[in-house]
Structure formats: structure tokens, C-alpha cells
Tab-separated table of C-alpha atoms in Angstrom:
chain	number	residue	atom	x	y	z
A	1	UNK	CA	-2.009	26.459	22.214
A	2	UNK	CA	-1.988	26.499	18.044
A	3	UNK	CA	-5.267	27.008	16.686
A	4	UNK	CA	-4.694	27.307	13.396
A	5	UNK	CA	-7.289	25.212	11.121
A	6	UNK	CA	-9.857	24.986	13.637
A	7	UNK	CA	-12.699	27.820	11.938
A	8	UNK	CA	-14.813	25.062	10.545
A	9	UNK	CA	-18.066	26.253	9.510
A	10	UNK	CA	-20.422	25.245	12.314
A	11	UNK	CA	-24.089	25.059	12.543
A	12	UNK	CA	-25.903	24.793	15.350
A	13	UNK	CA	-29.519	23.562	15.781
A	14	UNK	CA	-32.509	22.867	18.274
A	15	UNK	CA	-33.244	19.443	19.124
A	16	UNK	CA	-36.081	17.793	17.284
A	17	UNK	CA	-35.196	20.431	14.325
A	18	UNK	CA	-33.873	19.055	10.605
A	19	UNK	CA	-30.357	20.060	9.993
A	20	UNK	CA	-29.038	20.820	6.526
A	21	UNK	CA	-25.361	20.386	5.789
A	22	UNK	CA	-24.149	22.045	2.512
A	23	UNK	CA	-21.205	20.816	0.572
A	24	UNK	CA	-19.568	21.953	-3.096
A	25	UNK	CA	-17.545	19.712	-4.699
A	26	UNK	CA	-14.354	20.883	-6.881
A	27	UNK	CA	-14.354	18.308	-9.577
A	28	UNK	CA	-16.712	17.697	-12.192
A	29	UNK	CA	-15.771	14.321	-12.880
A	30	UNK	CA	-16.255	12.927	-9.498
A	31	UNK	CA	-18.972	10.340	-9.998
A	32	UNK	CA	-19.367	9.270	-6.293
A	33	UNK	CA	-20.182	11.296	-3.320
A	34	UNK	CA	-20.281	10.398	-0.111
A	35	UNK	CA	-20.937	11.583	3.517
A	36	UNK	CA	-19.158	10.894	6.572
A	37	UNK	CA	-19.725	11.923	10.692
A	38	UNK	CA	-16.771	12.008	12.950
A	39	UNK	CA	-16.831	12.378	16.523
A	40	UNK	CA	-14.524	13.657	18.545
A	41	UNK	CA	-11.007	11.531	18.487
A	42	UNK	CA	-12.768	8.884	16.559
A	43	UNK	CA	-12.373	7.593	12.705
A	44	UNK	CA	-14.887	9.127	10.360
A	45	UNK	CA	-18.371	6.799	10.178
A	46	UNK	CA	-20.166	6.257	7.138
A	47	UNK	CA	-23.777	8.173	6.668
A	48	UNK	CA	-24.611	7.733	3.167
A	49	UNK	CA	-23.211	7.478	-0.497
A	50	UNK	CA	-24.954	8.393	-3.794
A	51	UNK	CA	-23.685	8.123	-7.389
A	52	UNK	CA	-23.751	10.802	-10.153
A	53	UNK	CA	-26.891	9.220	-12.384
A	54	UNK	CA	-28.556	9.953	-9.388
A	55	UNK	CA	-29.842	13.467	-8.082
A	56	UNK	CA	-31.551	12.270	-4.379
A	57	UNK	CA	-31.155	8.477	-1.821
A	58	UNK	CA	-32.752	8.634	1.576
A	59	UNK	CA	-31.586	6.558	4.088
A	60	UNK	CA	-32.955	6.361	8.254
A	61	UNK	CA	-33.794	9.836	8.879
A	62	UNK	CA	-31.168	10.959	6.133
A	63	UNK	CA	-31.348	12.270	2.783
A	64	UNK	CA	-28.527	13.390	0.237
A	65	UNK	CA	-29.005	15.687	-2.685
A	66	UNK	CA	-26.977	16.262	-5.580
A	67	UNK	CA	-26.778	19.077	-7.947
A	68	UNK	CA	-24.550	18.510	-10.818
A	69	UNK	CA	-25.164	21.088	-12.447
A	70	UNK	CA	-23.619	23.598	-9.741
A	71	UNK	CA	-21.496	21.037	-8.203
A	72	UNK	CA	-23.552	20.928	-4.569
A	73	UNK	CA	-24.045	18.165	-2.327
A	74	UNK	CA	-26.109	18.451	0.512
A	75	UNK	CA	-27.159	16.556	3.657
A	76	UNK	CA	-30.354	16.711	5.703
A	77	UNK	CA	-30.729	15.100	9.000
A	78	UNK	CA	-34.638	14.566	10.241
A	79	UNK	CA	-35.459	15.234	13.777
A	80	UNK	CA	-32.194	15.927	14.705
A	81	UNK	CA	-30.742	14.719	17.953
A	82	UNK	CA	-28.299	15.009	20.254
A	83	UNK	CA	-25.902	12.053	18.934
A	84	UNK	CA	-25.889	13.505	15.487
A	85	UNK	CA	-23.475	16.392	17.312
A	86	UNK	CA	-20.226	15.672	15.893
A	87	UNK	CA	-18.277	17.174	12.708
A	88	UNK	CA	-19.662	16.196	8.871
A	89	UNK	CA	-17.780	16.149	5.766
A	90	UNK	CA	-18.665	15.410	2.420
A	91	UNK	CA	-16.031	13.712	-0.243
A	92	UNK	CA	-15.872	12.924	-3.712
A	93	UNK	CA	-14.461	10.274	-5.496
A	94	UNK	CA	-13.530	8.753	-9.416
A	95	UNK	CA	-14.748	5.137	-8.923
A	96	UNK	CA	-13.434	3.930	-11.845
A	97	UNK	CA	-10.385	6.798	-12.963
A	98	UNK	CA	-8.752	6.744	-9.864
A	99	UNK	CA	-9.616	4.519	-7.980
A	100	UNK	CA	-11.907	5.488	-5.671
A	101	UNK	CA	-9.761	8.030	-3.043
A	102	UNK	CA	-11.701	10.368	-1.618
A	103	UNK	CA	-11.151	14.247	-1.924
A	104	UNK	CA	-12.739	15.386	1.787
A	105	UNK	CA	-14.573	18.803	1.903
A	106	UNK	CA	-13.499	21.099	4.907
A	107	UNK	CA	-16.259	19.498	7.476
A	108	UNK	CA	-19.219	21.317	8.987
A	109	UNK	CA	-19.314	21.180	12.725
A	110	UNK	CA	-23.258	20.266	14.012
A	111	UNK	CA	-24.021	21.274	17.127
A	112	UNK	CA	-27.718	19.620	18.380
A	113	UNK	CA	-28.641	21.918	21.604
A	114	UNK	CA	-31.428	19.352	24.137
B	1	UNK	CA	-15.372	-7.001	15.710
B	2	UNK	CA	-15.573	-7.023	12.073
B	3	UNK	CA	-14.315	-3.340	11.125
B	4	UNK	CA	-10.976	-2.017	10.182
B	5	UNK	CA	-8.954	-1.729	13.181
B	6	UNK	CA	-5.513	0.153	13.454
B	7	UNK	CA	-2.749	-0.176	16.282
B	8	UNK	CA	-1.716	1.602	18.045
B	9	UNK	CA	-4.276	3.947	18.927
B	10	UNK	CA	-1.585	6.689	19.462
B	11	UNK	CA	2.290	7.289	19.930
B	12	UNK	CA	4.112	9.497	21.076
B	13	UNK	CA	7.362	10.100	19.915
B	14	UNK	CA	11.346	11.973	19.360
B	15	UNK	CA	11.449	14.209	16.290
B	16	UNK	CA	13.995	11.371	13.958
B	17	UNK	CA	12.849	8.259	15.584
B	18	UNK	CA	10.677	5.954	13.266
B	19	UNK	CA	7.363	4.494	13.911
B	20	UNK	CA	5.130	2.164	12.141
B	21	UNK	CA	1.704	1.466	12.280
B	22	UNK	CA	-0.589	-1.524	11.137
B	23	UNK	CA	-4.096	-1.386	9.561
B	24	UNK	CA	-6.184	-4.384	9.363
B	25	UNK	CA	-9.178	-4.077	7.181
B	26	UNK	CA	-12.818	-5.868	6.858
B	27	UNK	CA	-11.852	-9.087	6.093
B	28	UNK	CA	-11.739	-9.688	1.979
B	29	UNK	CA	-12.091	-6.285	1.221
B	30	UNK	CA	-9.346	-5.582	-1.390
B	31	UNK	CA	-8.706	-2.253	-1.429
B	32	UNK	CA	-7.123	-0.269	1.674
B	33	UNK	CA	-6.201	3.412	1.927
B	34	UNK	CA	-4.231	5.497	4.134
B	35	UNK	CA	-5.095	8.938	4.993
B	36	UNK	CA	-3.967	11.766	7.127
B	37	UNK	CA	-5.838	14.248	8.816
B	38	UNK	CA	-4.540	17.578	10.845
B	39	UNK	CA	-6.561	19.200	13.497
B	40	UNK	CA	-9.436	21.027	12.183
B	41	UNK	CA	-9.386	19.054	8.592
B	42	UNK	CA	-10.496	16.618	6.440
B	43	UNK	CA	-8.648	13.632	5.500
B	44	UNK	CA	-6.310	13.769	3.071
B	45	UNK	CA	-5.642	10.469	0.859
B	46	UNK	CA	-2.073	9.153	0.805
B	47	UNK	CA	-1.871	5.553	-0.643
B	48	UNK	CA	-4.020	2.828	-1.654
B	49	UNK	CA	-3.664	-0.780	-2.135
B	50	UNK	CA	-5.567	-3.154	-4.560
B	51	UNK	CA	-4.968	-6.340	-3.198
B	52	UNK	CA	-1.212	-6.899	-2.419
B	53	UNK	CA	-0.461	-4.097	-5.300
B	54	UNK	CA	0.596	-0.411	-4.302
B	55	UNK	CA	-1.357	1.517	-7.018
B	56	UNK	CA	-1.107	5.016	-5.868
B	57	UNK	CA	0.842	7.450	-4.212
B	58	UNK	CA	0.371	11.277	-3.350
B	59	UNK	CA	2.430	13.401	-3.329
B	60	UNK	CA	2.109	14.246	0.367
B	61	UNK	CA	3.754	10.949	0.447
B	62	UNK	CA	7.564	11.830	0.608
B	63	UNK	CA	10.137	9.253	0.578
B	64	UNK	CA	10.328	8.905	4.664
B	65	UNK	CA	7.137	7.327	4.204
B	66	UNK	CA	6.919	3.538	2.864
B	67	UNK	CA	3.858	1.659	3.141
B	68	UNK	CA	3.519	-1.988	2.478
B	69	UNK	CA	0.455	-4.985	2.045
B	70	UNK	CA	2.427	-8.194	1.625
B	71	UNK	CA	-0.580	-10.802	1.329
B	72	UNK	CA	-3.143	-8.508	0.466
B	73	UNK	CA	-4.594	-8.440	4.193
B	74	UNK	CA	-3.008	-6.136	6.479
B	75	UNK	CA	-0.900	-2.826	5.723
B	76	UNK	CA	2.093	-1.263	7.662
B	77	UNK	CA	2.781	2.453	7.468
B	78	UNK	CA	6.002	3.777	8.146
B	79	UNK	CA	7.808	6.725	8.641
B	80	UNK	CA	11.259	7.252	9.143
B	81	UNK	CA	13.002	10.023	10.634
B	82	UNK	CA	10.127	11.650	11.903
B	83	UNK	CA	9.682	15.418	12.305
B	84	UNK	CA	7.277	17.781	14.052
B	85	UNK	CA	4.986	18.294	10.679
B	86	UNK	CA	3.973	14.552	10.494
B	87	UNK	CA	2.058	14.822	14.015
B	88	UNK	CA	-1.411	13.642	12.869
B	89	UNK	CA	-3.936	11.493	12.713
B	90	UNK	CA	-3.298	8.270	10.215
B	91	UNK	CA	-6.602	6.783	9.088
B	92	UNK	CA	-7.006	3.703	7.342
B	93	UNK	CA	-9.942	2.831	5.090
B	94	UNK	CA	-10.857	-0.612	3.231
B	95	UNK	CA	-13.932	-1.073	0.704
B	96	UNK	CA	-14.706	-4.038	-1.337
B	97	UNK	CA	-12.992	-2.439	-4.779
B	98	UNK	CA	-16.009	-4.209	-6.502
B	99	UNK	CA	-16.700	-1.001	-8.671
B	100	UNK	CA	-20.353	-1.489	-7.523
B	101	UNK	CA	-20.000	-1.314	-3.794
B	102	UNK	CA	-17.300	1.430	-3.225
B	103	UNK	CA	-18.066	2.408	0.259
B	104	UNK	CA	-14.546	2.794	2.172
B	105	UNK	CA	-15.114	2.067	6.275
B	106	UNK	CA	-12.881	3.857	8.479
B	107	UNK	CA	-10.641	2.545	11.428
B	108	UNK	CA	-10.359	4.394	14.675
B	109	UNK	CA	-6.815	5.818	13.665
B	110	UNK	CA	-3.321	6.602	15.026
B	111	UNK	CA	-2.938	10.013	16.312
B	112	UNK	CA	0.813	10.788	15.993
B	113	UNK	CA	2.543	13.080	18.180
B	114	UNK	CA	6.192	14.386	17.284
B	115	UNK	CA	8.064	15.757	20.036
């Protein structure tokens, strides 16, 4: 069968470990970020969001970082468990210039070994 | 359930049939995207809707594809005369449009197959 476009990056971690996914964004004038999980076959499920005036939000066992300054966006999962396997992209969006469409990242696949 | 939901889950179909699919979004959320998404990558923005209004259009979008929001609550996608390249996965998305609450909540989609 075709393969083609399915090298994502892919990082693979121990159960009970924290995971950190890394992202860099293409446009400076994004002023929203946000992170999304998709499973298998399913639609892509929110995580968390931040805005540019900010640099870090936590949320349950998740915490986003953003560095403007080199145009990085990262993700760190806390005691990472088997459900959090599934395929993580980051976006970026122009709330109030366009709209709010998101530009998706290539995805990280995270693989959570028991 | 409250979430966006999409129909049909998938279709299968003749390279130059046409097919259409529906997206209804969290109720009184204005704004609803479309996206695509190809094996292997992320989601790639095609439309949105503020309210009943079309306001924006890649360029991905050729002119087999119309999509519509006639009251401002559900969407149709369609494509006509379909060919092999539009086998995908169509995703719709809905957020609030507030400006302060932007987050966009995905449907399960409608994974398109083009025989």
C-alpha cells in the first residue's frame, strides 16, 4: 500500500514518565496557539490553548510553553499514560486578522509503553 | 451529545460522482470551519463561516467544491465530480467567534474514499 506522508516524528516514552512534545511555528504574527490529540480514525480533541501575551498555562497534568522569541511551542504531559498514546499537533492561529483558522504543525506521534 | 457531529462517518465512492456532507456544530457557536486532512498530516483549513456568511476560502478550495450555512446552524460540503486526490478526511470545527473564547471543537469527520 502508499505510504507516502506517514514519517511523523514519533516519540516514544515509559509509562509514568513526562513527555515533551516540541512544536515551531512559521508565522510571527500568530497570536494563538493551540494543542490538539487525535486518536486513531477519530477528530482531533482539544488539550490546551494559550495566547501570545502569555509565555506558560498549565492545565490537568498539562503544561504549554511559548517562546516568541524563537517561534517554539511546546507541550509537556505529567505522568504520562497509556491513553495519552495517540498523534499531537500543535496550530497557530490570527484571532483577530484572519479569523481564527488554524495552520496545523506536522503532528508528533506519542507512543506511552505500560 | 452536545459536540459537533458530522454525517456520514465515511463514503465510499466512483471517481465523478458527487457527495455531500453535513456538519452540525455546538449549538450557538457562530463560527464553523472545514478542514481536510490526508494520511499522515495535519489538517488543512478550507472554509469558514461566521454565522450564515462565507468569509473565507483557500485556495485548496477549487470550484468542484461549494460549501454552504443557510441559517447560520448547520453546513453542507460538497464536491462535485469527484476524483481520486479528494480521498480524505473532512473535519469540521465550530468555536464561539467571541474573540475571547476562540477554541474550535472538532467533529469525528468524514473519511472520503474515491474509487
Amino acid at each position: 500500500g502508499e505510504s507516502v506522508g506517514l514519517h511523523l516524528p514519533t516519540l516514544s516514552v515509559q509509562e509514568g514518565d513526562n513527555s515533551i512534545i516540541n512544536c515551531a511555528y512559521s508565522n510571527s504574527a500568530s497570536d494563538y496557539f493551540i494543542w490538539y490529540k487525535q486518536e486513531s480514525g477519530k477528530g482531533p480533541q482539544f488539550i490546551i490553548d494559550i495566547r501570545s501575551n502569555m509565555d506558560k498555562r498549565q492545565g490537568q497534568r498539562v503544561t504549554v510553553l511559548l517562546n516568541k522569541t524563537v517561534k517554539h511551542l511546546s507541550l509537556q504531559i505529567a505522568a504520562t499514560q497509556p491513553g495519552d498514546s495517540a498523534v499531537y499537533f500543535c496550530a497557530e492561529a490570527q484571532i483577530y486578522n484572519q479569523g481564527g483558522k488554524l495552520i496545523f504543525g506536522q503532528g508528533t506521534e506519542l507512543s506511552v509503553k505500560p | 451529545d452536545t459536540g459537533v457531529s458530522q454525517d456520514p462517518r465515511h463514503k465510499i465512492t466512483k471517481r465523478g460522482q458527487n457527495v455531500t456532507f453535513r456538519c452540525d456544530p455546538i449549538s450557538e457557536h457562530n463560527r464553523l470551519y472545514w478542514y481536510r486532512q490526508t494520511l499522515g498530516q495535519g489538517p488543512e483549513f478550507l472554509t469558514y463561516f461566521q454565522n450564515e456568511a462565507q468569509l473565507e476560502k483557500s485556495r485548496l478550495l477549487s470550484d468542484r467544491f461549494s460549501a454552504e450555512r443557510p441559517k447560520g446552524s448547520f453546513s453542507t460540503l460538497e464536491i462535485q465530480r469527484t476524483e481520486q486526490g479528494d480521498s480524505a478526511m473532512y473535519l469540521c470545527a465550530s468555536s464561539s467567534g467571541t474573540g475571547y473564547q476562540e477554541t474550535q471543537y472538532f467533529g469525528p469527520g468524514t473519511r472520503l474514499l474515491v474509487l
